[in-house]
Short mmCIF file of C-alpha atoms in Angstrom, two decimals:
data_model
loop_
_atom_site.label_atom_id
_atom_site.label_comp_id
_atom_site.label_asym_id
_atom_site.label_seq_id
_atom_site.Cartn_x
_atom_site.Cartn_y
_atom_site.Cartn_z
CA UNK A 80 0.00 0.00 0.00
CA UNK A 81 3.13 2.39 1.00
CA UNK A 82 4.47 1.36 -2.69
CA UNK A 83 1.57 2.66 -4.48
CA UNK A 84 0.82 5.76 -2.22
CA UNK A 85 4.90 6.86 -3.26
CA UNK A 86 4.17 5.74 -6.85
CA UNK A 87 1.25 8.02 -6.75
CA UNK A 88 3.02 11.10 -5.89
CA UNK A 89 5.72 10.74 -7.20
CA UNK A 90 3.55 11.03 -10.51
CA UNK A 91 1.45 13.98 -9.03
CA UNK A 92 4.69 15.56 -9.01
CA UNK A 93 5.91 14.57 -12.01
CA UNK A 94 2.24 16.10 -13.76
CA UNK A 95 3.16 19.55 -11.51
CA UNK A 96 6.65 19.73 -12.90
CA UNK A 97 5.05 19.82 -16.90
CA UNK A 98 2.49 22.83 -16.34
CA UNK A 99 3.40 25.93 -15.94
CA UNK A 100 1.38 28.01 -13.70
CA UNK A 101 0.85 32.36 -14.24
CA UNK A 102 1.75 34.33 -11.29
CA UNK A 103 -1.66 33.66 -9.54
CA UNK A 104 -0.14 30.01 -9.40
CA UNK A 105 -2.48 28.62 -12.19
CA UNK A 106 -2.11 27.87 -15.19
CA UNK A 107 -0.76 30.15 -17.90
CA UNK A 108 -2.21 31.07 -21.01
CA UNK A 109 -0.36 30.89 -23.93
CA UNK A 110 1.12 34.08 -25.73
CA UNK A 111 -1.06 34.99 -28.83
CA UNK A 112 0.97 34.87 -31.72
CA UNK A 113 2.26 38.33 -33.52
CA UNK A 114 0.72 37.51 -37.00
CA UNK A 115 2.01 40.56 -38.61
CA UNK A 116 5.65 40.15 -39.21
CA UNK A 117 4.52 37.01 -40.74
CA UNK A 118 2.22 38.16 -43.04
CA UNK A 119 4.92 41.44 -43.97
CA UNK A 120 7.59 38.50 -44.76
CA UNK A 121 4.41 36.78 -47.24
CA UNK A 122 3.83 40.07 -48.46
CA UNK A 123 6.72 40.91 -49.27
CA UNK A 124 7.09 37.95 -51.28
CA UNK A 125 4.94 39.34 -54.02
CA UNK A 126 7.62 41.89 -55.22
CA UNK A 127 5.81 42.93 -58.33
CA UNK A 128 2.22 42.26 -58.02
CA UNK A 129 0.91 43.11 -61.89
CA UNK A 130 -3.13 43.95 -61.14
CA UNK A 131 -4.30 45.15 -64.33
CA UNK A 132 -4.38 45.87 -68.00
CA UNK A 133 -5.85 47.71 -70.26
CA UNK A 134 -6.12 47.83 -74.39
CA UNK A 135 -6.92 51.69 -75.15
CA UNK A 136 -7.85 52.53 -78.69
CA UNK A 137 -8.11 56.14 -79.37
CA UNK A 138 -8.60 58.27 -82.31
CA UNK A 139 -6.66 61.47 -83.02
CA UNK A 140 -7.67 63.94 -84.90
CA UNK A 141 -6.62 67.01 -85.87
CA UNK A 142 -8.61 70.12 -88.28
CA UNK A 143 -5.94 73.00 -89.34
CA UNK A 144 -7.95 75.56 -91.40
CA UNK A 145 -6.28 79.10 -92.43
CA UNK A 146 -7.89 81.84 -90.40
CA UNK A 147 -6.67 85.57 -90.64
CA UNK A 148 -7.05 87.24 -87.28
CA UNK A 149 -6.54 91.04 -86.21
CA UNK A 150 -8.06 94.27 -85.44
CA UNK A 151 -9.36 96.75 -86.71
CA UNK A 152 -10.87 99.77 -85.36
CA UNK A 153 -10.88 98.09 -82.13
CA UNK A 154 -13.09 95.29 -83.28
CA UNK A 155 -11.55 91.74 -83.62
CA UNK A 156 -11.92 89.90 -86.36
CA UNK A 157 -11.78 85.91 -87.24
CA UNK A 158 -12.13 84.77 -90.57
CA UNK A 159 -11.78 81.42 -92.50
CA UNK A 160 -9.82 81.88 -95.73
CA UNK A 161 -10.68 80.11 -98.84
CA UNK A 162 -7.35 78.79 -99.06
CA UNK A 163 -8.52 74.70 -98.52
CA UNK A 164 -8.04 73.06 -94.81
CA UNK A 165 -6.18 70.12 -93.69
CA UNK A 166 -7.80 66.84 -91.49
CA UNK A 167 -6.28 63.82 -90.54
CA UNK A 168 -7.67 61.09 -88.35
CA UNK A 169 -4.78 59.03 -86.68
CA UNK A 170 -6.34 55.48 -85.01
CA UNK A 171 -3.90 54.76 -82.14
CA UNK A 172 -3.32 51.38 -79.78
CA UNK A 173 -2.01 51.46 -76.54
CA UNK A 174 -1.40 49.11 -73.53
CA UNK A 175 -1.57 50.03 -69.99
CA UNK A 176 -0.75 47.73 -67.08
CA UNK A 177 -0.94 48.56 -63.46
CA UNK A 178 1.23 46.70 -60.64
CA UNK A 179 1.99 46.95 -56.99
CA UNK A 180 5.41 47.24 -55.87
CA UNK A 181 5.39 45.14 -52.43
CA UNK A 182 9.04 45.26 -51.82
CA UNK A 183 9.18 48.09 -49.61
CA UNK A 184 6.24 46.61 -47.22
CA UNK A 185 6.65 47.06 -43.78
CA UNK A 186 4.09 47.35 -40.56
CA UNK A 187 3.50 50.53 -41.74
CA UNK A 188 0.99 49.15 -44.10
CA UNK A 189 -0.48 47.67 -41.47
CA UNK A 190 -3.28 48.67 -39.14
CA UNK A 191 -4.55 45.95 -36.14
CA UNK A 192 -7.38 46.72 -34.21
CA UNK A 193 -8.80 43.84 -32.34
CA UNK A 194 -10.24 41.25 -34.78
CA UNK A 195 -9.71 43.80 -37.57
CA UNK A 196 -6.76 44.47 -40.10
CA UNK A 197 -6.16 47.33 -42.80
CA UNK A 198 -3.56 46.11 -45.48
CA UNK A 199 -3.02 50.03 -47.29
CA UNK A 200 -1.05 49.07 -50.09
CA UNK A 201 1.88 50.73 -51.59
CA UNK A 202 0.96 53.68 -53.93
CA UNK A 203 0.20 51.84 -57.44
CA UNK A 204 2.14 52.72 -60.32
CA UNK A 205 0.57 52.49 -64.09
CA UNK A 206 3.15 51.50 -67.44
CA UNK A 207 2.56 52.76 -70.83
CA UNK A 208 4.29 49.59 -72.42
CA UNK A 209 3.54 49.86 -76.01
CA UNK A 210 1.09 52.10 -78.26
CA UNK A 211 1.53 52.19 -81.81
CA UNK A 212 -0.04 53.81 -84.89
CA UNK A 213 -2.92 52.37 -87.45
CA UNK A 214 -1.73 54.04 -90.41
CA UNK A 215 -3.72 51.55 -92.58
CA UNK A 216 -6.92 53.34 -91.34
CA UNK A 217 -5.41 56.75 -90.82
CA UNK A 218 -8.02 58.84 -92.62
CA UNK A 219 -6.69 62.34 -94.15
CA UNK A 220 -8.12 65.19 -96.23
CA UNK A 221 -5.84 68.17 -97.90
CA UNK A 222 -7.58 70.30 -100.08
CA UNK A 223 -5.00 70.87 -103.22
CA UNK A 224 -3.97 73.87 -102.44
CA UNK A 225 -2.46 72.70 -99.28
CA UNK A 226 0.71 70.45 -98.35
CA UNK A 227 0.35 66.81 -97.30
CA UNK A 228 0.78 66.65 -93.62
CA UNK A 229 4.74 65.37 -93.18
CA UNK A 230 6.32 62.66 -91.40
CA UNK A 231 7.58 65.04 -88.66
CA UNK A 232 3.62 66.59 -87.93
CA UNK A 233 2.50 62.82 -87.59
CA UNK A 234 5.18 61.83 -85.49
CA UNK A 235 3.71 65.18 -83.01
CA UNK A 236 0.21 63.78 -83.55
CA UNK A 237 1.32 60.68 -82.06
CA UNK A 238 2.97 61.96 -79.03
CA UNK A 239 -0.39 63.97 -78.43
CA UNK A 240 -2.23 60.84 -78.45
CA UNK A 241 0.31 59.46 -76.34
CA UNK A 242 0.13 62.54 -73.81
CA UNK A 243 -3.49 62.49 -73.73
CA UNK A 244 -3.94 58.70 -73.40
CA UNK A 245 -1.80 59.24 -70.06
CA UNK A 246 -3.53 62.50 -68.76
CA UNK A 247 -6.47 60.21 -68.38
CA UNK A 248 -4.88 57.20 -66.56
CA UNK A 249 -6.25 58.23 -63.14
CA UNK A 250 -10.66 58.17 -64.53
CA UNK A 251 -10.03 55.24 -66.47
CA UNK A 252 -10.47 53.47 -63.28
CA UNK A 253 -7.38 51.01 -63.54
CA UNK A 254 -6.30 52.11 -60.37
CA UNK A 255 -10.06 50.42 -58.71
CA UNK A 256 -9.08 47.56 -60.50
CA UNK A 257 -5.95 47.33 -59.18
CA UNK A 258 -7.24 47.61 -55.84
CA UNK A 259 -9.90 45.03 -56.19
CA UNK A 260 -7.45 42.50 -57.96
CA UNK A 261 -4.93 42.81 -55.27
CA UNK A 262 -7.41 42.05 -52.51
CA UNK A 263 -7.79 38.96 -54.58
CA UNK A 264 -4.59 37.72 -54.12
CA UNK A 265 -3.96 38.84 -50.22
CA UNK A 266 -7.00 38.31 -48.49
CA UNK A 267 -6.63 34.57 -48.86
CA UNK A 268 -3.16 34.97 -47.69
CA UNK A 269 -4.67 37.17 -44.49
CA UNK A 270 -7.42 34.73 -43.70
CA UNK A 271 -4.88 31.73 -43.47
CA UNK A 272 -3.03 33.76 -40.57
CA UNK A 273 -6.66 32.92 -38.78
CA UNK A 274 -8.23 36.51 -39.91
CA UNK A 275 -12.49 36.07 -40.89
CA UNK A 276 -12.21 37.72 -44.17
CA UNK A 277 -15.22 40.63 -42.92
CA UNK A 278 -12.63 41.77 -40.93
CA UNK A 279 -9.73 42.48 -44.00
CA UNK A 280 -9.82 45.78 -45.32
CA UNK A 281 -7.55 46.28 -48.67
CA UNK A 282 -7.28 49.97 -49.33
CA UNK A 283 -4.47 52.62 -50.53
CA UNK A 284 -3.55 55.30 -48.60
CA UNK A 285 -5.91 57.93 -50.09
CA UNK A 286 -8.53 58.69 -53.54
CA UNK A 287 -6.02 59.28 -56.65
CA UNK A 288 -6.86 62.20 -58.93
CA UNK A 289 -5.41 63.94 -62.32
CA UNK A 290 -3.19 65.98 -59.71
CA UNK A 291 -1.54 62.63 -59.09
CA UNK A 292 -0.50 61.79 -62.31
CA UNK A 293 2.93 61.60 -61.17
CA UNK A 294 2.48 59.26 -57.97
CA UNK A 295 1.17 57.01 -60.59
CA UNK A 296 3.25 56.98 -63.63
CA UNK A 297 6.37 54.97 -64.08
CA UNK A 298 7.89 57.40 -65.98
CA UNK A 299 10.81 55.22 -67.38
CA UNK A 300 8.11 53.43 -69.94
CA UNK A 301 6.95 57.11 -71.26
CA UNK A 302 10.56 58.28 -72.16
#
């Protein structure tokens, strides 16, 4: 009976020895995991995250008519000269493509509060990677007392559509779709670190407008 009664405690004690106990002398709770420099490190993984792309057609056109302007008598005066006008209508292709630089990710990006993360993504940036001419369907009119347009006025035309095709980058709404297809790709990610995925915001850091052309251009594919 003595045997057992040691045998008991000594297990008892052995059972103590395995737990350990908070400073209230029970049992501790484990530490919650820090999910975040995790999830930076899988982030971070992405390096170039390309979110969108777009196929812009656009039509140039330009109307140069011979006008003689002046005054006279203090009276302005505008008028079309029957000398013939020049058109020309230049069809244009261009590709856009939108990515996400996550290289520079950090905890900065990051906002915890309780259940609920913000993941504000690095500031987008939008590549002009190829546009080219139509000249098959390039539509022109010179009257015959006029000169043809010349290789150096269409190479300007093209740099205007060009220019223009860039000026409206921000309300073509790439940089939405960028959003929405980044979310696509890190959400998962977030909800496998043991987020519910109501609780994952995806945003950027604030609403991008024609003043922030040049947040959003990377410049070296317009040079």
């Amino acid at each position: 009976m003595r045997q057992i009664l040691l045998l008991f405690i000594v297990c008892a004690a052995m059972a103590c020895s395995c737990s350990r106990r908070d400073g209230r002398g029970g049992p501790s709770v484990p530490a919650a995991i820090d999910t975040v420099p995790m999830l930076i490190m899988q982030v971070q993984k992405c390096s170039r995250l390309y979110t969108a792309e777009y196929d812009i057609h656009k039509i140039v056109t330009y109307d140069d008519i011979v006008r003689l302007k002046g005054n006279v008598l203090n009276r302005d005066f505008n008028i079309k000269l029957p000398l013939g006008d020049r058109k020309i209508a230049i069809p244009m292709d261009a590709k856009l493509k939108a990515y996400i630089d996550f290289s520079g990710f950090s905890e900065r990006n990051v906002e915890r509060r309780g259940k609920e993360i913000t993941i504000i993504l690095p500031d987008p940036k939008v590549m002009l990677t190829s546009s080219k001419v139509d000249h098959k369907n390039t539509k022109e009119y010179v009257a015959l007392t006029r000169s043809r347009f010349t290789d150096a006025e269409m190479a300007d035309f093209e740099r205007q559509g060009r220019a223009a095709i860039i000026a409206a980058i921000p309300r073509m709404g790439i940089i939405e779709t960028a959003r929405e297809n980044a979310a696509r790709v890190l959400i998962p990610m977030v909800v496998q670190m043991g987020y519910d995925e109501g609780d994952i915001t995806i945003a950027f850091r604030k609403e991008y407008t024609d003043s922030d052309l040049s947040i959003l251009l990377d410049k070296s594919t317009v040079e």
